[in-house]
XYZ file of C-alpha atoms in Angstrom:
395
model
C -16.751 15.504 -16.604
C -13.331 14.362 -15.467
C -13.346 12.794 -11.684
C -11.392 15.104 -9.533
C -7.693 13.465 -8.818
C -8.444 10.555 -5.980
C -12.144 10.555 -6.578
C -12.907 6.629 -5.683
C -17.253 6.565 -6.178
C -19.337 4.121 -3.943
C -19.711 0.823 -4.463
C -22.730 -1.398 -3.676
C -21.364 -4.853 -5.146
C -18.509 -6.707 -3.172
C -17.217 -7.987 -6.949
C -16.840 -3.916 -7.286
C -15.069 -3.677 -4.004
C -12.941 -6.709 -5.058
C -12.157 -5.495 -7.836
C -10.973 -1.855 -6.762
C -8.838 -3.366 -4.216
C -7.124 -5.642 -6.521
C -6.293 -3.156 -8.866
C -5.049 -0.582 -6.262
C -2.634 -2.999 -4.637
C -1.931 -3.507 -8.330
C -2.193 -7.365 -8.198
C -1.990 -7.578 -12.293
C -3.384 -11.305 -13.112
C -6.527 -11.339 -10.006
C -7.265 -7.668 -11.786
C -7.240 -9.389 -15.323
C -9.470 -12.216 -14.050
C -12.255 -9.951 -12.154
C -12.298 -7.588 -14.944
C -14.133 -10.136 -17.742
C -15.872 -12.166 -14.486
C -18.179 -8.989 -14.211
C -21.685 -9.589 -13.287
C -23.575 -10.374 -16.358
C -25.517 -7.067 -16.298
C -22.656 -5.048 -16.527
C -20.774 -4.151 -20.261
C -17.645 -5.601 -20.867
C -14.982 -2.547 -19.492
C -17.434 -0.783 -16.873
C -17.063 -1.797 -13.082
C -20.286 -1.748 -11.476
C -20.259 0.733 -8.652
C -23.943 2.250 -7.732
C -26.429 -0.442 -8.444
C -28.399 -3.424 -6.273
C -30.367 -4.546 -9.073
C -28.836 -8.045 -9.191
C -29.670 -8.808 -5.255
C -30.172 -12.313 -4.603
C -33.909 -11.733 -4.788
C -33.503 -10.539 -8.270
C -32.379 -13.287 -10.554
C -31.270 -16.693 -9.941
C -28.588 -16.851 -12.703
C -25.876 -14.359 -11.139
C -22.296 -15.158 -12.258
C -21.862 -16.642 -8.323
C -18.867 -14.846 -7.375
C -20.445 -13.419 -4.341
C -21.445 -10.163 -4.927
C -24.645 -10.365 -4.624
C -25.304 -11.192 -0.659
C -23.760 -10.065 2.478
C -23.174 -6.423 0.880
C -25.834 -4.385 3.248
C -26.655 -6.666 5.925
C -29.743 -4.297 6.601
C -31.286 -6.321 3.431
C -31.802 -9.587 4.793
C -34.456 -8.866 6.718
C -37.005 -7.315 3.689
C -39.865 -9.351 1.832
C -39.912 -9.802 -1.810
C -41.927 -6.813 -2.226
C -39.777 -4.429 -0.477
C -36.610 -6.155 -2.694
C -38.722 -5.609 -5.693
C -39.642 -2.284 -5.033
C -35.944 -1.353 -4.326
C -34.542 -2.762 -6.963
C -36.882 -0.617 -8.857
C -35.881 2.201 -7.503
C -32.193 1.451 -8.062
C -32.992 0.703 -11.381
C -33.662 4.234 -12.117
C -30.347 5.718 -11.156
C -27.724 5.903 -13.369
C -24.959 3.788 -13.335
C -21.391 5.309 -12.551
C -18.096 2.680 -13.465
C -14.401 2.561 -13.390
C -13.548 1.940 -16.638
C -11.713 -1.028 -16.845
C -9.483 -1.417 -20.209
C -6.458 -2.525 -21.741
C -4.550 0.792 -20.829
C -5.813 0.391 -17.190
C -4.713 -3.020 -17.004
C -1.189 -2.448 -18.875
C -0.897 0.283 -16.246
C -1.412 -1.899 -13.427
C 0.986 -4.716 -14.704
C 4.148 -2.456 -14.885
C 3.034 -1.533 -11.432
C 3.253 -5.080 -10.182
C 6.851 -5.210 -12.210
C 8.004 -2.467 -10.269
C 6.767 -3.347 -7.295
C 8.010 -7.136 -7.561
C 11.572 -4.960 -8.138
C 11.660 -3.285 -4.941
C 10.046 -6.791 -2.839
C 13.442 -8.706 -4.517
C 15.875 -6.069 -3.877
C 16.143 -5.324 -7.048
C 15.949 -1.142 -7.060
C 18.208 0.026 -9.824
C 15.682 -2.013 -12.049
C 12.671 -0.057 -10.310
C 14.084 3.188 -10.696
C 14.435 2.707 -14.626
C 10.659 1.047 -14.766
C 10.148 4.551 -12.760
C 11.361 6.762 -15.470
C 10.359 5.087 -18.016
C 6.477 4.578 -17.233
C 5.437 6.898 -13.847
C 8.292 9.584 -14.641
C 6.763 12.000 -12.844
C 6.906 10.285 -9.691
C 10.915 10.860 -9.133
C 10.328 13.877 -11.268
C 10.698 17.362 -9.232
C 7.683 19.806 -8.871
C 8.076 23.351 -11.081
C 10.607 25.305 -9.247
C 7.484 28.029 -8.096
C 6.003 25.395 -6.527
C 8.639 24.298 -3.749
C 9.677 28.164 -3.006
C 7.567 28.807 -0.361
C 9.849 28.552 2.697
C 11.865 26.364 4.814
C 8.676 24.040 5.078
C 8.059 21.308 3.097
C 5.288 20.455 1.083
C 4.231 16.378 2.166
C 1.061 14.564 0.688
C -0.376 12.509 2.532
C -2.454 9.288 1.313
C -5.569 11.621 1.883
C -4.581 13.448 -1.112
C -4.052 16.946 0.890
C -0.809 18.932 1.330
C 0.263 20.236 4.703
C 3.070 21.932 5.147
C 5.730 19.807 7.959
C 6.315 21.229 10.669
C 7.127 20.588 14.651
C 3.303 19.689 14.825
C 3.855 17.190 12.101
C 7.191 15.677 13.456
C 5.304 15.039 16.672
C 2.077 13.508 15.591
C 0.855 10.135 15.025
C 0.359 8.893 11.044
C -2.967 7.535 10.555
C -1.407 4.133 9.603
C 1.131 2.337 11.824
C 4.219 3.075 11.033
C 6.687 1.889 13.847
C 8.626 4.961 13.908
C 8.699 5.589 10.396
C 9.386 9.163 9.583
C 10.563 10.363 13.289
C 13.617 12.253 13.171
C 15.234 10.222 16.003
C 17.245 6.977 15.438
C 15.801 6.175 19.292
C 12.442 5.855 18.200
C 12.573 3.987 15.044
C 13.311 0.381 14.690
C 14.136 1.088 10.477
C 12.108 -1.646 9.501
C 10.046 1.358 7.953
C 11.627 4.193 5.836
C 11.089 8.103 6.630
C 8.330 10.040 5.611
C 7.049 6.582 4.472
C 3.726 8.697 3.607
C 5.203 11.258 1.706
C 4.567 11.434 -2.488
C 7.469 14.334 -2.707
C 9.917 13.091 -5.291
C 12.786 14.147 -3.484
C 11.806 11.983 -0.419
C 10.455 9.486 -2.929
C 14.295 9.024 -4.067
C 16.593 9.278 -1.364
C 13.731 6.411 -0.018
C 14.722 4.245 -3.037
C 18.360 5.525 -2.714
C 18.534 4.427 0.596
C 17.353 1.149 0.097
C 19.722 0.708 -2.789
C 22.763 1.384 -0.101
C 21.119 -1.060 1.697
C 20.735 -4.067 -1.020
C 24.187 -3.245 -2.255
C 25.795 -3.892 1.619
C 23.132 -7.217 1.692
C 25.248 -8.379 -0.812
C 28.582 -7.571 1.385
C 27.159 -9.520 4.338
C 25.389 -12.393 3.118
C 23.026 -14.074 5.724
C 23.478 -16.543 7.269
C 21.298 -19.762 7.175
C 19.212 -19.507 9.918
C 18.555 -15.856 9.688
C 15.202 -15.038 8.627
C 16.698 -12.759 5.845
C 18.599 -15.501 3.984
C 15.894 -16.592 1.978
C 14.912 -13.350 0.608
C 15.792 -13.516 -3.453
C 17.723 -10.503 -4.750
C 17.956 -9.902 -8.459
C 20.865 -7.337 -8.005
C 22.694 -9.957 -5.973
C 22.449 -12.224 -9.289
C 23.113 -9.839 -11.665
C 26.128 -8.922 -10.305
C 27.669 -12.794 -9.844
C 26.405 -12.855 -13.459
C 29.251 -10.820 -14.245
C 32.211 -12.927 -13.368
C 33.561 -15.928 -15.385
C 34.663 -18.681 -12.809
C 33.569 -19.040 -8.684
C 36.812 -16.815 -7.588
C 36.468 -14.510 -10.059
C 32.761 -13.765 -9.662
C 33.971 -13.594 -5.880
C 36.728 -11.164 -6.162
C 34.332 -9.346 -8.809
C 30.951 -9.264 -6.530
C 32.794 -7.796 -3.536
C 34.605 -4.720 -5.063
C 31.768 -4.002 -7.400
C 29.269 -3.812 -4.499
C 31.027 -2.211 -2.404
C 31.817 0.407 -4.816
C 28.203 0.742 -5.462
C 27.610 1.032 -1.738
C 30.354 4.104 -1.630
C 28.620 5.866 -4.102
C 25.124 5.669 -3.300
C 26.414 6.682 0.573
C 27.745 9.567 -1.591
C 24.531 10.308 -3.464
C 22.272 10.084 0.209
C 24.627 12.563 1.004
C 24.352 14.763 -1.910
C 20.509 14.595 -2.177
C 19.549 15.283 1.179
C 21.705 18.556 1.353
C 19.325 19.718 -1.434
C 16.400 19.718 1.309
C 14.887 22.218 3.121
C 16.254 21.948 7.070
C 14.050 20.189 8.411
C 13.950 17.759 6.326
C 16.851 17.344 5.622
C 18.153 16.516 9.511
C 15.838 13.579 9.653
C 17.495 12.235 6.320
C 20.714 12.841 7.801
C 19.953 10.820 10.444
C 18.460 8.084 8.561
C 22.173 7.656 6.507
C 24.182 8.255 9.282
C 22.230 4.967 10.791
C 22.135 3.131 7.634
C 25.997 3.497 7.270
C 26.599 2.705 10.452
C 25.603 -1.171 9.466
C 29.230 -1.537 8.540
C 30.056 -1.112 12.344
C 28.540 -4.691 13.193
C 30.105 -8.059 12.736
C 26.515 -9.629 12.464
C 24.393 -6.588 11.216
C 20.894 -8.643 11.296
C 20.592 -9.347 14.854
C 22.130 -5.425 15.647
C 20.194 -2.588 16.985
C 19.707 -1.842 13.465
C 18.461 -4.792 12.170
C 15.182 -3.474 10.778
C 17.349 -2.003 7.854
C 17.662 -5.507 6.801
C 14.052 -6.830 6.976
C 11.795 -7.846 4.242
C 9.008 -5.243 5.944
C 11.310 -2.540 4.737
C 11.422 -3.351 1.268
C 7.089 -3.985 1.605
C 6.703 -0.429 3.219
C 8.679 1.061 0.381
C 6.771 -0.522 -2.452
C 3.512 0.782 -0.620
C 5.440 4.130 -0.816
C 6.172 3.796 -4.398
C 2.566 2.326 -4.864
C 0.580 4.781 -3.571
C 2.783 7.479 -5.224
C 2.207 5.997 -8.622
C -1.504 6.151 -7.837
C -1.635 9.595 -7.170
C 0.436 10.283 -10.363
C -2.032 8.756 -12.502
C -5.012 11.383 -10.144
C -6.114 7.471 -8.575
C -6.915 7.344 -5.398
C -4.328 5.237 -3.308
C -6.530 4.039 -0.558
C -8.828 1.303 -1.618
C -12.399 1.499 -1.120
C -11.848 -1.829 1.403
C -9.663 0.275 3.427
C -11.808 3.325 3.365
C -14.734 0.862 4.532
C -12.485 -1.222 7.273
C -10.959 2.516 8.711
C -14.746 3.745 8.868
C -16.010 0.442 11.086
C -12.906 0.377 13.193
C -13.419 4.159 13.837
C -17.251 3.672 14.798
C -16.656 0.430 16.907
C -13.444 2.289 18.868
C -15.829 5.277 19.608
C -18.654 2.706 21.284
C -15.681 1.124 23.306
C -14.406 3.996 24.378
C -17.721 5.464 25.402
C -18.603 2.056 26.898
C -21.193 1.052 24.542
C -21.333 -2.845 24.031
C -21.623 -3.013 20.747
C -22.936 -6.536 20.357
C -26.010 -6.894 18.909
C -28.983 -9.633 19.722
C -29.347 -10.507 16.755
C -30.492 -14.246 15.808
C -31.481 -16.196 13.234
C -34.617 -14.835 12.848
C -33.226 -11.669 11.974
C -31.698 -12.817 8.941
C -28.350 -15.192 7.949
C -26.045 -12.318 7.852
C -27.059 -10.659 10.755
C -26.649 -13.853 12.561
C -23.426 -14.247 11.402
C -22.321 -10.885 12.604
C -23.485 -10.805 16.103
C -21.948 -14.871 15.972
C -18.337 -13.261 15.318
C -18.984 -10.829 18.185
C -19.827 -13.228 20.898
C -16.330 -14.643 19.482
C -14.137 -11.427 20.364
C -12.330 -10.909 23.423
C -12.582 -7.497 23.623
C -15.172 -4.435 22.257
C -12.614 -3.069 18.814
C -12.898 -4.027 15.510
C -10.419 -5.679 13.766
C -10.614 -6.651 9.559
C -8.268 -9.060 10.024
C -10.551 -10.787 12.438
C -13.467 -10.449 10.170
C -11.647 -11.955 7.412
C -9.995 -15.232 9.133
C -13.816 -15.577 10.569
C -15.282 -19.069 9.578
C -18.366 -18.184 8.499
């Protein structure tokens, strides 16, 4: 039976979790690599996702990649018979995979080629790697399927519609978003773009179009050489000095050809966010009447809006275009390492809020890994739960 669209199962083996993670943040080569380093019980193209037989207590020849120990921390406590008699148990399940093949794999490659597009700048080049392999990400829904109103239909990276509204204007995304998709210039700093959460084609690309206005007036303003921006690689800001044949020409060539380009894509925002329902469509309007206004400053990257300019812009969209993909293909577009990190920080902001201490007693006697977790505790200066401190923990 086929998994229903952003079905992700649960995994038991950090290699599994690796894996996933890799291959939703489409990272093409670590993918390749982790897909034939499987754990030596597992066939060639199935992830292992619901089995412990391999524990440490299992086998001594595991393929030492780590996923074997530090999985369920619960575990390190148990004698050999209790291991035994679980891994017997497991044993008897079934195992569920992702299948791992070539088409997979392909599929994540021209994800990272996309997304390496967008990081450079390069978003003309995107948009084609768009139509050509995820067309139905830029592609509009059937016409009886955006007819229901003035609202508009948004998916968020849950996988569920709601329908915007005042409600959703006002409310806080589940991810950080600095202001990203507020209809107010005030609030945002534009280092993220609108309705950054949104899969909707038509906000998907008057997103990209947006960011093309902004590479093409990049190229206007170069940056200068202490700005943080100037060593950000464009590929459209090669190929167009590409075109010329000597330094003035390509000059003379490079500024009336971008600037041309930056006219008419201010003339497609235009023209593409007049095609959106009301609401929607003042928040857009917004967003280009702040974008053009870049021509109004002398020295655009230390403006007001500055954040156009920024490299976080150009990461936030190929999340956007990421996760959008994702949900094309009926993946899910949250890792199972997010899922798990959103679930602990949840629980440990609860206990801090209720005033629960939520650092345990643990010692050595209870087991390495539980030592090591109530070790990074005593470390933190306050009671939340951060990944990012979990990761950079020396261990």
């Amino acid at each position: 039976m086929e998994a229903p669209r952003g079905f992700s199962p649960n995994m038991t083996s950090l290699h599994a979790v690796v894996l996933d993670y890799v291959t939703t943040q489409a990272y093409s080569s670590t993918a390749k690599v982790l897909a034939t380093s499987r754990p030596l019980s597992y066939p060639p193209t199935s992830l292992p996702t619901d089995t412990t037989s391999d524990g440490p207590g299992n086998q001594g020849d595991g393929d030492g990649d780590g996923d074997e120990t530090m999985m369920d921390l619960d575990d390190d406590g148990v004698d050999d018979d209790d291991e035994a008699s679980s891994s017997r148990k497991t044993e008897k399940r079934p195992s569920k995979g992702v299948i791992i093949d070539q088409d997979l794999l392909d599929s994540i490659e021209r994800r990272r080629v996309i997304l390496n597009h967008i990081l450079n700048g390069a978003i003309i080049r995107a948009v084609e790697g768009l139509n050509t392999y995820f067309s139905s990400v830029l592609a509009d829904p059937p016409a009886n399927l955006t007819s229901a109103g003035s609202s508009s239909v948004i998916q968020h990276s849950n996988g569920h519609p709601s329908h915007l509204s005042s409600t959703y204007l006002s409310s806080t995304s589940s991810r950080p978003t600095n202001g990203g998709g507020h209809p107010s210039g005030s609030i945002s700093d534009h280092s993220l773009p609108v309705f950054l959460h949104s899969y909707h084609p038509s906000h998907v690309r008057l997103n990209l179009q947006i960011q093309q206005f902004i590479e093409s007036f990049r190229q206007l303003t170069p940056s200068s050489p202490s700005s943080p921006s100037s060593s950000i690689s464009s590929l459209t800001n090669s190929q167009t000095l590409n075109n010329g044949a000597g330094t003035g020409t390509i000059s003379m060539t490079s500024s009336s050809v971008t600037l041309t380009h930056a006219l008419t894509a201010a003339q497609g925002l235009h023209s593409e966010a007049k095609k959106l329902p009301a609401d929607v469509r003042a928040i857009y309007l917004q967003e280009i009447k702040d974008v053009g206004a870049l021509f109004a400053y002398t020295d655009p990257e230390t403006s007001i809006l500055k954040g156009f300019l920024e490299q976080s812009r150009r990461i936030a969209l190929a999340d956007q275009i990421n996760s959008a993909i994702l949900r094309s293909e009926g993946r899910s577009v949250q890792s199972q390492l997010e899922t798990y990190a959103r679930r602990t920080t949840a629980v440990y902001n609860v206990l801090a809020e209720n005033g629960i201490d939520p650092r345990p007693p643990w010692t050595s006697a209870d087991g390495q890994g539980k030592e090591q977790l109530a070790a990074f505790w005593k470390r933190q200066t306050d009671e939340r739960f951060r990944l990012r401190d979990f990761v950079a923990q020396s261990w």
